[in-house]
Amino acid sequence: MAEMSKTRTWVEGKWYEGNPPLIGPRTHSFWLGSNVFDGARGFEGVMPDLDLHCERLNRSAVNLGMKPTMRFEEMVELATEGMTKFEADEAVYIRPMYWAEHDGPGIIDGDPESTRFCMCLFEAPMPPKGASNSLTLSPFRRPTMESMPVNAKAGCLYPNNARASREAKSRGFDNAIMLDALGNVAELTSANIFMVKDGEVLTPYWNGTFLNGITRQRIIKLLSRAGYNVHETTLTFKDFLKADEIFSTGNYGKVVPVHKLEDRTMDHGPVAAKAREIYWEFAHAKVPA
């Protein structure tokens, strides 16, 4: 069993080391999945878009039937305080979250008045510059709004992505492209995806079946400002097989190029390199938001 990385958690006015026991078998979230979270990053002395991540957490809570108890500004203050408990060179994952403690009147419904909050920060190294991934097509698909609460960053969505990740890794790949219900490309199991063709940057149109990532939105804005034509459009897996370059965006690794798709290898492309460069400049406030 891997040792847990350095962790600090705030709950009900107090900071704890490690993994404090916060729920029990009668906790609604424990057995019926009523929890939402968000993820931001602290690294190199910066916490880019932390406010946007905290704002999204409150929207997720409402969309999953919970009652937010924290203003996003309070969460930002807590994260800032929490980062002081880590060394300056430690990269940290910042995870605020809500969960329902008690059953509601329908039992399977969580009681929104019982919503609880915690802020968990833990050491999580950033992928080094030059890291890349190999991809395959997943046999599993992203759900629609009619079948799952895809308008929330909810824990209950992730077992589907996790089985896609496990299946891809069992075949020797790092990650997998997931399709939506109509068979078009949606995202990776743990990040959004971009491709480049003939100098044009393309990414799947956000149709509500996958997370419209904050880092995704930031990269679209930064690349557009840098002079690239960025298109949100319907893309098929065949489109990606013909791409000149592919890269992913997400909070955990920010911008990561792809070096292999199925049996096709490709070089790290100049657009991915530029996207990473200008994101780091933005994170360190060298370019405007």
Steps between C-alpha positions, in 0.01 A plus 500: 500500500641837396570746780267801504670823400518797735140610570331782689121517540281779637159412638272687740759758597805283551794371295594131526799305377446195282162346425255583784194270539209724402219264396339178618285222350180702554642806326293553187805566285667178617233271361310711246770717346378851581832683474658760276852635486725723300870500440745786473878509510762668711849494349800730466331749733184541289142368504361578152122539465442392860199730527337342193545150643341605828209669325439185296489289816200697624322456166570127512353476849177668392476281191534186714234615745722629778516836676836679475619627835816687395553809287763447234704783651515306829624195316772704331612628840508145641702370206745786537537419870534131427783558253709649782507152654705372203853575388548755224620235255213256565231478233158463660155385391232725654166322542199671659195275530144467628305194600156423642515360851137389551227332298224718366129417502536259210802321658685491167478880506761670713382762747635834366490648849756242611763606242853497640820653363870425518811630328769238434847582372753232419841482340474391136800558271434668165588299189848616397549713192537259210264238641247356256228237475392215277130469415253240383128501428291393797206261458319700771312823434412819683143524634244764408308738726202263482697219664754666734559840668758614248435864597688438826855395578359210696682199639235266360616578144852377551459121530402499131815691408705281733392179327594658167840592645558150637403341170740724307786432739438126474585537131815702566370854445515797738151634436198457274279709275136472602211559261162652576168321451495593130846362435692828481813573703425649842816496715764277657430307819663775707551803276366695205651448156622716212633421155683702236451462124661721239571765761141515630430406862188292558331371813166321550203732520372506855163326473439436870626140504845581639660750734563839340829526684624827642847429362337414165323835492820678601705334225238585236519865608878512519560329165242722330669807643836367375363498144389141456164414346330283763180319404257326733336253267369145459794263461516127431766253600605485133573873518746437781664216309584756230614775737840667469525521878286425804518631855288494812411765754394453858560622848727214601758528221391828335629442142634158399585397141418161351776289346291203389142430392426131455794375288590842358785694658536877474740768612428756769353781294571875504144596594503286813836650593363851445186421699708385795729800475224760497308320775805523728534866408134554590537305827788724600302807395736588214200518265152633588207275576 
